[in-house]
Each structure stands twice: as C-alpha cells, then as structure tokens.
Amino acid sequence: MDLAQTYELWRALMVEGDANWWQTFFVRFYQTFIEANRWQSYLEGVGVTLIVTAVALAIGVVLGILVAMVRTAHDQQRPGRPKNPVLGILNIICKVYVTIIRGTPMMVQILIMGLVVFASSRNFTMVGALTLGINSGAYVAEIIRGGLMSLDSGQMEAGRSLGLNYIDTMRFIVIPQAFKAILPSLGNEFIVLLKDTSLISIIGGQEMVYFARNIVNRTFDAMFPLIGAAVIYLILVMIFTWLQGKLERRLRQGDRR
Amino acid sequence: MIDVKHLSKSFGDHLVLDDISEHISEGEKVVVIGPSGSGKSTFLRCLNLLELPTKGTITFNGTVITDPKADIDGVRRQMGMVFQHFNLFPNMTIRRNITLAPVRTGLMKQEEANDTASALLRRVGLEEKADAYPGQLSGGQKQRIAIVRALAMKPKVMLFDEPTSALDPEMVGEVLEVMKELADEGMTMVVVTHEMGFAREVGTRVLFMDGGKILEQNEPHAFFANPQQARTKEFLSKVL
Amino acid sequence: MKHMKKLLVLGLALAMSVGLLTACSNGSQDAGTANTPAATDSQSPAPEASDPAEGTATGDYGDFASELVNPGQLIMVTNASFPPYEMTDDANNVIGIDPEIAQAIADKLGLELVIDNIDFDAALISVQENRADVTLAGLTYREDRDLVMDFTDPYATGVQVIIVREGDTTIAGTNDDLQLVDADGNVLEDIQIGVQRGTTGEIYCQDAHGVDHVTSLDNGSVAVQALLNDQVDCVVIDNGPAQEYVAATPGLEILEASYVTEQYCAAVDEGNTALLNAINTALNELIEDGTVQAIMDKYIAAE
C-alpha cells in the first residue's frame, strides 16, 4: 500500500482516537519527516550545520593559532632581557579576549553578537557562525597553548642550540609535535562546535534545530522533530568521531614507521 | 676562544653561579666535574646562552655574546651542544634530524647536507639508521646521533651536558668512544660529566665546581693524584 | 540519489524508534490511564458518579478528576513571552490574560491553579506527556495541530499584525495570498520578515514568502530588536504582543492593514476528553458571564 494513503487512513483513525500504538507512531513519524517533503528541510539543516561548523572551526583555528602564538611568544621571552612592548600589549588583548569568551555563556554571546555587535548584518546564520568561531578561538587558543607548553622544553633548546631561529624551531620542531598532541582536543572542539550550532537558532540562524522547530510549530508535536534532530546530530558526531580516530591512528603510525 | 668574565646567574633569590671568570682556549678539552647542584650544568648552558647570565660577560672568538644585540643564532651555529636527554626530534627521520639545521640556516644545500649526514653516520657506525625515527633507537644510538647532529653544523666548539648520565651502563662506552675520537681530532670541548675515567684520559684540564664557584682546577693527572682542596678530596673519595 | 534519500529516511526511522522506546517507557503508565478511559467515561455524564469529596466545583463539569496530573490541581503550562496574554512581572510571577482565565477556570472546577513557565516546545511536550494538564499560550487551532492535542473552544480573538519602523512606507499591506505588498499592490520579493517562533504568523509568512524570507526569533522582543536594528524589514506577530512592544519601543508602528484574524484556544492532551469538556463548560460560562471580557479589558486598553 502507498505510504501516503496509509498515512491518510491512519491519521483519520487517530483523529477518531482509534489508532493503535504503531499507527500513532507511524502517523507522527510521517507528518514529522515525510509529509510535505519535510525531510528535505532536515537535510538542508544538516548542510547548514556542517557549513556553520566548518566556518566556525576555520575562524576558531585561525584565531586560536594567532592568540596562542602571541601568548606563547610572550611567555617564552627570556627573563632578564627587556620585554617586547608590542608583544606585551598584544598579550593583554589576547588575555582579555580569552577571559571574556571563556567567562560568559555561549547563548549570551550569541544574543549579543546577533543583536548588538553585528546589528547591521541580515545574515543571521553567518553571524551565528562568526560568533561560534570567535567563541571557539578562545578554546582553541588554550588547547594549542597547552599543546605547545606540554612539549619537553629540551626540544626548543635543541633546536635553538643548533642555531635555528625561534620561528624555524617552532615551525619544524615544536608545532608538528604539538599538533599531534592537540589533535584529540581539536577533534573534541569540532564536535562541541557541531552541537553548539544548534544555539544559533535563537537569533534566527537557519540550522537543523531551526527547521525542526518550524515543523514543531506546524504540528505542535515537539517530540518527533526534536528526537529526529538529536538522532541526526548523533549520527554526525559518530561519523566525525570515527574519522578522527582514523586520522589519529594514521598519525601515530607515522611515528613508528 | 671562550672568555668568561665575572659570570653570575641566579634563579630568583637562588644564586647558582657566583662570579666565575674562566678562559677556554682552542683545542682544549675542559672537563667540568662537581656534585649535583654545584652549577656546572648552568655554567655550560650559559656558554651558548641557553641560560642568560644575570651578570658578567662571555666573549666567543671576539664577539661579546652576552650583548643583547649579538647575533645569538649565529654564535650557536658555531657551538655544538649535546644534552643529557639527547633531545632528538621524534617527528623526523635521523637524516632530517641531522640535516634540518644546516639546510635551514643556509650552511649547506640539502644534497650536501645529506652527504655530510651519511659521512658522519658512517663514522659512528649508524649509517643504516638514516631513515629510522629516534623512537626506534637505543639510548646509546640516540646520543651518538645527537653528537652527529651537532657536528653537522661544523661547530668550532662542542658542549656536552652530562652526555652519558641518562644511559644504561652498557651503552656509556660507545658514546665515550665517539667523544674520544672527536677529542683526538682536535675539537675544542667542554664536557660536564661524572665519568672520571673520561676526564682523566681525554681531558686537558679538569674544573671542579661547588657552590657556584670553580674551587679548583688542574691538568687531569695532577688533579686526580693530588687534589688541593678539602671539598675536592671529599668529592673524589666518593666518586672514585 | 533517490536510494540514498530512502535509506536515510529508513535509517532515521530505525534510530528514532530506539529513541522513542526509551522516551515512551516512562510515560506509558499515565498514557494508558489517560487515554483509554477518557473516551468511554466522558460520554456518560453520570452526575452520581462524581465523587463529592473530590472538590468544591460550583457546577457540573463531569468526572475529570482522574484525568488530572495531580489531584486537586490544575497545572497550566505556558511560555511567558507573549504579552499581554502571558508575561512575567518583576517578581517572575507569570501574569496576563491566560493565567487569569486559567485561574477563573480552576476556581470553577474547584482546583488549585499551578503555573509552569517553560520553553514553548517544552510546554507542548509537557501537556502531551502528562506533566501538565492544560496549556494556555495564545494557541491558535490548526487542523494539523489537532493530531497530538485537543483544543478547547476559542476564548479570544487574535489578529496577526505587521510592525514596521515608523515612517517606513515600503510595506502597505498584504494581498489575498498573505504576501506583503507595497502601495501599488506589488509583492515585495526581497523582503525579510521577522516572526516569533511558534506563532501562526511564522507559518503564514513561510507559506506566503518562503522559509528564506522569514527569520524566526526566539521571542517577540528579539524580533522587535532585529527590526530596530534593520536586520528584518517588518515583524508579523499577534496584535496583543505587538501593541505592548510598540508602546514600549519608540520608533515602531503597527500597519493599519491587519494580516490574519484567528482565535485562541487552550489545549489538553489528545484524547483527554473529560478534562476538555470540563474546561469547555467552565470557559463558556466565563465567557457568558463576562468574566473573560473583563480580564481582556483589564489588560488591553479599550479600542
């Protein structure tokens, strides 16, 4: 029997109050995902969610690297020598940024960014992505800084003692090793970001939860769309966790080759 | 070659080096001994500015390297350093460990650096390890590679910071052997070590440090046969 | 590609059924008692059946006591960001037209009124999962919403209106398809409409202009802020909240032309006919004796 016909039939039963558990489940499932091609808007939401996550992560990583570089370079200035004043000012700016971002809730940041800071932008989705990116930058910076700091200081000393300058030592010796150490944390940050994209719906960012809630408003059935969105997030996260594990294994193999 | 004047170094309130003046001439093999905490490692690390002196000047071949304007990277290229914990770069092959600095600093082209690396590796009997990673080597092998890595920069002086302290006893010999050969070729060396046999056999001069000062120094034979200071005697009686 | 889509839907169905099994397991006991007896009991008025000990109901409202979440309480759930129907005062009490009507209904039924103020989606689930008895949240009846909830008779008339920035003459009104038009009747193609999430205005605007031209914001005040910021061109929202927002926010005005007229209902869980009937009876009494009108007049300045 045709699915649409079954839906109409069982829906009528449900209105009468005569539908059984399975029929009710089917009707609610159908009207949440299939009726009026609603599954397309979930897919659209997934696409937006992935784009927003990618944009946010790109911004976050760039910001994070910059902040981590400034802060690490500042902290690794040699004691006893006069400090670089430009680095000092940059370091203060970075510290303030990290403190504010890590000290305020994501939801408040999104509201402020969407309605106050970027009040002139009509692209709520990208404002949301930007906000997530700026937020992520603070966490990525701390992840990178932790990775750089955790590396044995002997590596830096060995590089410098060979006559390599600071930049080259960082580039060829410290950063490649730190990267491997921070990859798991970066992967987690990506997954956190992926899930946090759901928050941008409060300022009208059109990601998956936004579409799911549109459907809620039409059917007043909140459970199916929300669980549907949750399942999609879960599948996405599982895929990315798997990919991350693969990447880490490959990197580790590089060590033993 | 290296001229140290009134060198002091403190970490916070803790005075580690107390007004040291010393001269190291070309071709000398200076062995620095002393109890732990005596400041001998710090002294060595000051020589290539891994530690910044609190006071005093260090002059290397006429360059005042303690001057903030000195090209410290350029100076370090002429001073090889070998660490207690090897500090090989685990993310690179042995060949790249050796060739990275010569190539990046413009000393050699990659092919030339590769040839140099191969030649040096052959000398220490590890040429088959060129494509291995540090994680696949034993401690003794790692330290020999570390020496080769420093030598690839064609340094004028080699600094050794307790090069055998982190090794299993059976591996100490192979590293000391490489160092002896290096000494025989006329390399200027400053070696912080607990290997008294090496000091006696290879050193041209032994410095005994304690409490941040050089308490006593002499040529090895006289130093070990006839120590002058009570602290030196006490130390030697414990280690010999 | 077609196969991929089918597979995806199938996979979702599988995954969701697992999720739902767990979600349903804790709600199943009350669901069982709430749904099946309701259909039979409510058909027979049976005044003798009502237990006199149950309460101090002032009239005959049928035997709904067994349908309540907590005996002796009418738990109303709402999302208090819809002035003047529901909002919070400075002490975070939920006030407004809906709470007062609910209070009047509870008085009639001899029940103590309890108000839960939560997110709109959560309010709907609350009633469907028997954590609350009834929701009054300026809800509008729509046929496709009828599947999971039962709606009472209407108690108020809602009008969707268009808020624009003061002096903005680009938007003149709507055409028959509810599309926003300029003074010459041309459809405004590039328009961005701000709406409050969960309102019928959201649905109408999405249907008329497409999802891409509608920005749903978490509540009306955020939508109004976006309008002030020039982030949207107008806000379509129920007249009640619109009046409040425009009164509180200089620089905005409501267009003369209204958008849609509709009616507000309360809603109970699907199949909870006994409670639905009781509330309907009480509600209609309150409408007849003018109580509802008096509550309306208290909150909405006479027009």
Short mmCIF file of N, CA and C in Angstrom, two decimals, chain C residues 1-141:
data_model
loop_
_atom_site.label_atom_id
_atom_site.label_comp_id
_atom_site.label_asym_id
_atom_site.label_seq_id
_atom_site.Cartn_x
_atom_site.Cartn_y
_atom_site.Cartn_z
N MET C 1 20.80 8.52 -6.10
CA MET C 1 20.46 9.63 -5.19
C MET C 1 19.13 9.33 -4.50
N LYS C 2 18.15 8.89 -5.30
CA LYS C 2 16.85 8.54 -4.72
C LYS C 2 17.01 7.51 -3.62
N HIS C 3 17.82 6.49 -3.96
CA HIS C 3 18.01 5.40 -2.99
C HIS C 3 18.63 5.92 -1.71
N MET C 4 19.59 6.83 -1.89
CA MET C 4 20.26 7.41 -0.73
C MET C 4 19.25 8.04 0.21
N LYS C 5 18.33 8.80 -0.38
CA LYS C 5 17.34 9.50 0.44
C LYS C 5 16.47 8.52 1.19
N LYS C 6 16.05 7.47 0.47
CA LYS C 6 15.19 6.47 1.10
C LYS C 6 15.93 5.81 2.25
N LEU C 7 17.18 5.47 1.97
CA LEU C 7 17.99 4.82 3.00
C LEU C 7 18.09 5.70 4.23
N LEU C 8 18.26 6.98 3.98
CA LEU C 8 18.42 7.91 5.09
C LEU C 8 17.17 7.95 5.95
N VAL C 9 16.03 8.04 5.26
CA VAL C 9 14.77 8.08 5.98
C VAL C 9 14.58 6.79 6.77
N LEU C 10 14.94 5.68 6.15
CA LEU C 10 14.79 4.39 6.81
C LEU C 10 15.68 4.32 8.05
N GLY C 11 16.93 4.76 7.85
CA GLY C 11 17.88 4.73 8.97
C GLY C 11 17.38 5.58 10.13
N LEU C 12 16.82 6.73 9.78
CA LEU C 12 16.29 7.62 10.80
C LEU C 12 15.15 6.96 11.56
N ALA C 13 14.31 6.30 10.78
CA ALA C 13 13.16 5.64 11.39
C ALA C 13 13.63 4.63 12.41
N LEU C 14 14.63 3.86 12.03
CA LEU C 14 15.17 2.85 12.94
C LEU C 14 15.72 3.50 14.19
N ALA C 15 16.56 4.51 13.95
CA ALA C 15 17.21 5.16 15.08
C ALA C 15 16.19 5.79 16.00
N MET C 16 15.17 6.40 15.37
CA MET C 16 14.18 7.09 16.18
C MET C 16 13.34 6.14 17.01
N SER C 17 13.05 4.99 16.44
CA SER C 17 12.20 4.07 17.21
C SER C 17 12.92 3.64 18.47
N VAL C 18 14.25 3.49 18.37
CA VAL C 18 15.01 3.18 19.57
C VAL C 18 14.87 4.31 20.59
N GLY C 19 15.02 5.54 20.07
CA GLY C 19 14.91 6.70 20.95
C GLY C 19 13.55 6.79 21.58
N LEU C 20 12.53 6.50 20.77
CA LEU C 20 11.17 6.67 21.27
C LEU C 20 10.81 5.60 22.27
N LEU C 21 11.32 4.41 22.07
CA LEU C 21 11.01 3.34 23.02
C LEU C 21 11.42 3.77 24.41
N THR C 22 12.61 4.37 24.50
CA THR C 22 13.06 4.81 25.81
C THR C 22 12.24 6.00 26.27
N ALA C 23 11.90 6.89 25.31
CA ALA C 23 11.14 8.08 25.69
C ALA C 23 9.75 7.71 26.18
N CYS C 24 9.18 6.68 25.55
CA CYS C 24 7.81 6.32 25.88
C CYS C 24 7.72 5.51 27.16
N SER C 25 8.78 4.79 27.48
CA SER C 25 8.67 3.83 28.57
C SER C 25 8.28 4.50 29.87
N ASN C 26 8.77 5.73 30.10
CA ASN C 26 8.42 6.34 31.39
C ASN C 26 7.06 7.02 31.33
N GLY C 27 6.60 7.34 30.12
CA GLY C 27 5.31 8.00 30.04
C GLY C 27 4.16 7.03 29.87
N SER C 28 4.47 5.75 29.75
CA SER C 28 3.44 4.83 29.31
C SER C 28 2.36 4.58 30.36
N GLN C 29 2.73 4.58 31.66
CA GLN C 29 1.71 4.28 32.66
C GLN C 29 0.61 5.34 32.64
N ASP C 30 1.02 6.63 32.68
CA ASP C 30 -0.02 7.66 32.69
C ASP C 30 -0.74 7.72 31.36
N ALA C 31 0.01 7.45 30.27
CA ALA C 31 -0.64 7.49 28.98
C ALA C 31 -1.77 6.46 28.92
N GLY C 32 -1.51 5.30 29.49
CA GLY C 32 -2.51 4.24 29.48
C GLY C 32 -3.77 4.65 30.22
N THR C 33 -3.59 5.22 31.39
CA THR C 33 -4.77 5.61 32.16
C THR C 33 -5.44 6.84 31.57
N ALA C 34 -4.64 7.69 30.96
CA ALA C 34 -5.19 8.95 30.50
C ALA C 34 -6.02 8.77 29.24
N ASN C 35 -5.57 7.89 28.37
CA ASN C 35 -6.21 7.86 27.06
C ASN C 35 -7.45 6.97 27.01
N THR C 36 -7.32 5.72 27.46
CA THR C 36 -8.42 4.79 27.22
C THR C 36 -9.68 5.09 28.00
N PRO C 37 -9.62 5.34 29.30
CA PRO C 37 -10.89 5.52 30.00
C PRO C 37 -11.57 6.82 29.59
N ALA C 38 -10.78 7.76 29.15
CA ALA C 38 -11.33 9.06 28.82
C ALA C 38 -12.44 8.96 27.78
N ALA C 39 -12.17 8.15 26.77
CA ALA C 39 -13.11 8.06 25.67
C ALA C 39 -14.47 7.54 26.16
N THR C 40 -14.47 6.53 27.04
CA THR C 40 -15.73 5.94 27.48
C THR C 40 -16.39 6.78 28.57
N ASP C 41 -15.63 7.15 29.59
CA ASP C 41 -16.19 7.86 30.74
C ASP C 41 -16.90 9.14 30.35
N SER C 42 -16.26 9.88 29.45
CA SER C 42 -16.76 11.22 29.19
C SER C 42 -18.10 11.21 28.46
N GLN C 43 -18.38 10.09 27.78
CA GLN C 43 -19.62 10.05 27.03
C GLN C 43 -20.83 10.07 27.97
N SER C 44 -20.69 9.37 29.10
CA SER C 44 -21.81 9.34 30.03
C SER C 44 -21.65 10.45 31.07
N PRO C 45 -22.60 11.36 31.12
CA PRO C 45 -22.47 12.46 32.08
C PRO C 45 -22.48 11.95 33.51
N ALA C 46 -23.40 11.02 33.84
CA ALA C 46 -23.48 10.35 35.13
C ALA C 46 -23.14 11.24 36.31
N PRO C 47 -24.07 12.10 36.70
CA PRO C 47 -23.77 13.02 37.80
C PRO C 47 -23.52 12.28 39.11
N GLU C 48 -24.19 11.12 39.30
CA GLU C 48 -23.99 10.39 40.56
C GLU C 48 -22.54 9.94 40.71
N ALA C 49 -21.94 9.68 39.55
CA ALA C 49 -20.60 9.12 39.58
C ALA C 49 -19.59 10.08 40.19
N SER C 50 -19.82 11.38 40.06
CA SER C 50 -18.81 12.32 40.54
C SER C 50 -18.70 12.25 42.05
N ASP C 51 -17.50 12.14 42.50
CA ASP C 51 -17.23 11.96 43.92
C ASP C 51 -17.35 13.30 44.63
N PRO C 52 -18.26 13.43 45.60
CA PRO C 52 -18.44 14.72 46.26
C PRO C 52 -17.18 15.16 47.02
N ALA C 53 -16.40 14.17 47.42
CA ALA C 53 -15.19 14.52 48.17
C ALA C 53 -14.14 15.17 47.27
N GLU C 54 -14.32 15.03 45.98
CA GLU C 54 -13.27 15.48 45.06
C GLU C 54 -13.02 16.98 45.11
N GLY C 55 -14.05 17.75 45.37
CA GLY C 55 -13.75 19.17 45.36
C GLY C 55 -14.97 20.02 45.57
N THR C 56 -14.80 21.27 45.34
CA THR C 56 -15.84 22.23 45.62
C THR C 56 -16.28 22.89 44.33
N ALA C 57 -16.37 22.06 43.28
CA ALA C 57 -16.77 22.59 41.99
C ALA C 57 -18.12 23.27 42.11
N THR C 58 -18.28 24.41 41.43
CA THR C 58 -19.50 25.18 41.57
C THR C 58 -20.59 24.73 40.62
N GLY C 59 -20.30 23.81 39.71
CA GLY C 59 -21.32 23.34 38.79
C GLY C 59 -21.05 21.89 38.40
N ASP C 60 -21.69 21.44 37.35
CA ASP C 60 -21.49 20.06 36.90
C ASP C 60 -20.50 20.05 35.74
N TYR C 61 -19.32 19.56 36.00
CA TYR C 61 -18.28 19.56 34.97
C TYR C 61 -17.85 18.15 34.57
N GLY C 62 -18.63 17.14 34.99
CA GLY C 62 -18.29 15.78 34.61
C GLY C 62 -17.18 15.22 35.49
N ASP C 63 -16.85 13.97 35.24
CA ASP C 63 -15.85 13.30 36.07
C ASP C 63 -14.47 13.41 35.43
N PHE C 64 -13.79 14.50 35.73
CA PHE C 64 -12.48 14.73 35.13
C PHE C 64 -11.36 14.49 36.13
N ALA C 65 -11.72 14.24 37.40
CA ALA C 65 -10.71 14.23 38.46
C ALA C 65 -9.60 13.23 38.16
N SER C 66 -9.99 12.07 37.62
CA SER C 66 -8.98 11.04 37.38
C SER C 66 -8.04 11.41 36.22
N GLU C 67 -8.40 12.45 35.49
CA GLU C 67 -7.57 12.85 34.35
C GLU C 67 -6.52 13.89 34.71
N LEU C 68 -6.52 14.34 35.94
CA LEU C 68 -5.56 15.37 36.34
C LEU C 68 -4.20 14.75 36.65
N VAL C 69 -3.18 15.51 36.43
CA VAL C 69 -1.83 15.04 36.73
C VAL C 69 -1.66 14.89 38.24
N ASN C 70 -2.04 15.95 38.98
CA ASN C 70 -2.02 15.90 40.44
C ASN C 70 -3.45 16.14 40.93
N PRO C 71 -3.94 15.32 41.84
CA PRO C 71 -5.30 15.51 42.34
C PRO C 71 -5.44 16.90 42.94
N GLY C 72 -6.55 17.56 42.61
CA GLY C 72 -6.83 18.84 43.24
C GLY C 72 -6.09 20.01 42.62
N GLN C 73 -5.27 19.74 41.61
CA GLN C 73 -4.52 20.84 40.99
C GLN C 73 -4.80 20.91 39.50
N LEU C 74 -4.89 22.13 38.99
CA LEU C 74 -4.92 22.32 37.55
C LEU C 74 -3.54 22.91 37.17
N ILE C 75 -2.73 22.08 36.52
CA ILE C 75 -1.39 22.54 36.16
C ILE C 75 -1.43 23.13 34.76
N MET C 76 -1.22 24.43 34.71
CA MET C 76 -1.20 25.12 33.42
C MET C 76 0.24 25.36 33.03
N VAL C 77 0.56 25.08 31.77
CA VAL C 77 1.91 25.32 31.32
C VAL C 77 1.87 26.35 30.20
N THR C 78 2.84 27.25 30.21
CA THR C 78 2.84 28.31 29.21
C THR C 78 4.27 28.79 28.99
N ASN C 79 4.43 29.63 27.99
CA ASN C 79 5.72 30.24 27.73
C ASN C 79 5.51 31.75 27.82
N ALA C 80 5.94 32.32 28.94
CA ALA C 80 5.53 33.69 29.28
C ALA C 80 6.34 34.73 28.52
N SER C 81 6.29 34.66 27.20
CA SER C 81 6.90 35.73 26.42
C SER C 81 5.92 36.16 25.33
N PHE C 82 4.68 36.37 25.74
CA PHE C 82 3.63 36.68 24.78
C PHE C 82 2.66 37.68 25.42
N PRO C 83 3.17 38.86 25.73
CA PRO C 83 2.30 39.84 26.39
C PRO C 83 1.19 40.29 25.45
N PRO C 84 0.01 40.65 25.94
CA PRO C 84 -0.36 40.64 27.35
C PRO C 84 -0.98 39.32 27.78
N TYR C 85 -0.89 38.31 26.92
CA TYR C 85 -1.54 37.04 27.26
C TYR C 85 -0.78 36.31 28.36
N GLU C 86 0.55 36.30 28.22
CA GLU C 86 1.35 35.80 29.34
C GLU C 86 2.71 36.48 29.33
N MET C 87 3.08 36.91 30.50
CA MET C 87 4.39 37.54 30.65
C MET C 87 4.76 37.40 32.13
N THR C 88 5.94 37.83 32.46
CA THR C 88 6.34 37.75 33.86
C THR C 88 6.43 39.16 34.43
N ASP C 89 6.09 39.28 35.71
CA ASP C 89 6.29 40.57 36.37
C ASP C 89 7.69 40.60 36.98
N ASP C 90 7.98 41.67 37.71
CA ASP C 90 9.35 41.83 38.21
C ASP C 90 9.72 40.76 39.23
N ALA C 91 8.69 40.14 39.82
CA ALA C 91 8.99 39.08 40.79
C ALA C 91 8.97 37.71 40.11
N ASN C 92 8.96 37.71 38.77
CA ASN C 92 8.95 36.48 37.99
C ASN C 92 7.69 35.65 38.15
N ASN C 93 6.60 36.30 38.60
CA ASN C 93 5.32 35.60 38.56
C ASN C 93 4.78 35.69 37.15
N VAL C 94 4.13 34.61 36.71
CA VAL C 94 3.52 34.64 35.39
C VAL C 94 2.19 35.37 35.52
N ILE C 95 2.04 36.46 34.77
CA ILE C 95 0.79 37.21 34.81
C ILE C 95 0.27 37.35 33.39
N GLY C 96 -0.95 37.85 33.28
CA GLY C 96 -1.50 38.10 31.96
C GLY C 96 -2.90 37.53 31.82
N ILE C 97 -3.43 37.62 30.61
CA ILE C 97 -4.81 37.20 30.36
C ILE C 97 -4.96 35.70 30.58
N ASP C 98 -4.06 34.93 30.00
CA ASP C 98 -4.19 33.47 30.08
C ASP C 98 -4.13 32.96 31.52
N PRO C 99 -3.19 33.39 32.33
CA PRO C 99 -3.18 32.93 33.72
C PRO C 99 -4.47 33.30 34.46
N GLU C 100 -5.03 34.48 34.17
CA GLU C 100 -6.25 34.89 34.89
C GLU C 100 -7.44 34.05 34.45
N ILE C 101 -7.51 33.75 33.15
CA ILE C 101 -8.60 32.89 32.67
C ILE C 101 -8.44 31.50 33.28
N ALA C 102 -7.20 31.03 33.30
CA ALA C 102 -6.95 29.71 33.88
C ALA C 102 -7.35 29.69 35.35
N GLN C 103 -7.06 30.80 36.05
CA GLN C 103 -7.43 30.89 37.46
C GLN C 103 -8.95 30.81 37.61
N ALA C 104 -9.66 31.52 36.72
CA ALA C 104 -11.12 31.51 36.79
C ALA C 104 -11.66 30.11 36.51
N ILE C 105 -11.03 29.42 35.54
CA ILE C 105 -11.46 28.05 35.24
C ILE C 105 -11.19 27.15 36.44
N ALA C 106 -10.00 27.28 37.01
CA ALA C 106 -9.63 26.44 38.14
C ALA C 106 -10.60 26.67 39.30
N ASP C 107 -10.99 27.94 39.51
CA ASP C 107 -11.95 28.25 40.58
C ASP C 107 -13.26 27.52 40.34
N LYS C 108 -13.70 27.57 39.09
CA LYS C 108 -14.97 26.90 38.75
C LYS C 108 -14.87 25.40 38.99
N LEU C 109 -13.73 24.82 38.64
CA LEU C 109 -13.58 23.37 38.75
C LEU C 109 -13.19 22.95 40.17
N GLY C 110 -13.00 23.94 41.03
CA GLY C 110 -12.63 23.62 42.41
C GLY C 110 -11.20 23.12 42.53
N LEU C 111 -10.32 23.66 41.71
CA LEU C 111 -8.93 23.19 41.70
C LEU C 111 -7.99 24.34 42.06
N GLU C 112 -6.81 23.93 42.53
CA GLU C 112 -5.77 24.93 42.77
C GLU C 112 -4.96 25.08 41.48
N LEU C 113 -4.73 26.34 41.06
CA LEU C 113 -4.00 26.57 39.80
C LEU C 113 -2.50 26.58 40.06
N VAL C 114 -1.78 25.78 39.26
CA VAL C 114 -0.32 25.79 39.31
C VAL C 114 0.17 26.17 37.92
N ILE C 115 1.12 27.12 37.82
CA ILE C 115 1.60 27.56 36.50
C ILE C 115 3.06 27.17 36.31
N ASP C 116 3.33 26.46 35.23
CA ASP C 116 4.72 26.20 34.83
C ASP C 116 5.05 27.11 33.65
N ASN C 117 6.13 27.87 33.78
CA ASN C 117 6.56 28.74 32.68
C ASN C 117 7.81 28.13 32.06
N ILE C 118 7.69 27.57 30.87
CA ILE C 118 8.84 26.93 30.22
C ILE C 118 8.87 27.28 28.74
N ASP C 119 9.86 26.78 28.06
CA ASP C 119 10.00 26.99 26.62
C ASP C 119 8.76 26.50 25.88
N PHE C 120 8.47 27.14 24.75
CA PHE C 120 7.23 26.83 24.05
C PHE C 120 7.15 25.36 23.63
N ASP C 121 8.22 24.86 23.01
CA ASP C 121 8.22 23.44 22.59
C ASP C 121 8.01 22.54 23.80
N ALA C 122 8.70 22.90 24.88
CA ALA C 122 8.62 22.08 26.09
C ALA C 122 7.22 22.13 26.68
N ALA C 123 6.55 23.28 26.51
CA ALA C 123 5.18 23.39 27.02
C ALA C 123 4.26 22.40 26.30
N LEU C 124 4.47 22.30 24.98
CA LEU C 124 3.65 21.36 24.20
C LEU C 124 3.90 19.93 24.68
N ILE C 125 5.18 19.59 24.82
CA ILE C 125 5.53 18.23 25.26
C ILE C 125 4.97 17.97 26.65
N SER C 126 5.03 18.98 27.49
CA SER C 126 4.57 18.85 28.87
C SER C 126 3.14 18.33 28.93
N VAL C 127 2.29 18.93 28.10
CA VAL C 127 0.88 18.50 28.09
C VAL C 127 0.76 17.11 27.47
N GLN C 128 1.53 16.88 26.39
CA GLN C 128 1.42 15.59 25.70
C GLN C 128 1.96 14.45 26.56
N GLU C 129 2.88 14.75 27.43
CA GLU C 129 3.49 13.70 28.27
C GLU C 129 2.93 13.70 29.68
N ASN C 130 1.81 14.41 29.88
CA ASN C 130 1.12 14.39 31.17
C ASN C 130 1.96 14.90 32.32
N ARG C 131 2.70 15.94 32.06
CA ARG C 131 3.36 16.64 33.17
C ARG C 131 2.56 17.87 33.54
N ALA C 132 1.66 18.27 32.62
CA ALA C 132 0.79 19.40 32.88
C ALA C 132 -0.58 19.07 32.31
N ASP C 133 -1.63 19.73 32.86
CA ASP C 133 -2.97 19.41 32.42
C ASP C 133 -3.36 20.16 31.17
N VAL C 134 -2.99 21.43 31.13
CA VAL C 134 -3.53 22.28 30.06
C VAL C 134 -2.49 23.34 29.72
N THR C 135 -2.49 23.73 28.46
CA THR C 135 -1.65 24.86 28.11
C THR C 135 -2.50 25.99 27.56
N LEU C 136 -2.30 27.17 28.12
CA LEU C 136 -2.86 28.39 27.56
C LEU C 136 -1.66 29.25 27.19
N ALA C 137 -1.48 29.44 25.90
CA ALA C 137 -0.30 30.19 25.47
C ALA C 137 -0.63 30.94 24.18
N GLY C 138 -1.82 31.47 24.13
CA GLY C 138 -2.23 32.15 22.91
C GLY C 138 -2.20 31.21 21.72
N LEU C 139 -2.59 29.94 21.95
CA LEU C 139 -2.53 28.93 20.89
C LEU C 139 -3.65 29.14 19.89
N THR C 140 -3.32 28.95 18.63
CA THR C 140 -4.32 29.01 17.59
C THR C 140 -4.60 27.60 17.09
N TYR C 141 -5.89 27.28 16.93
CA TYR C 141 -6.23 25.96 16.42
C TYR C 141 -5.84 25.86 14.95
#
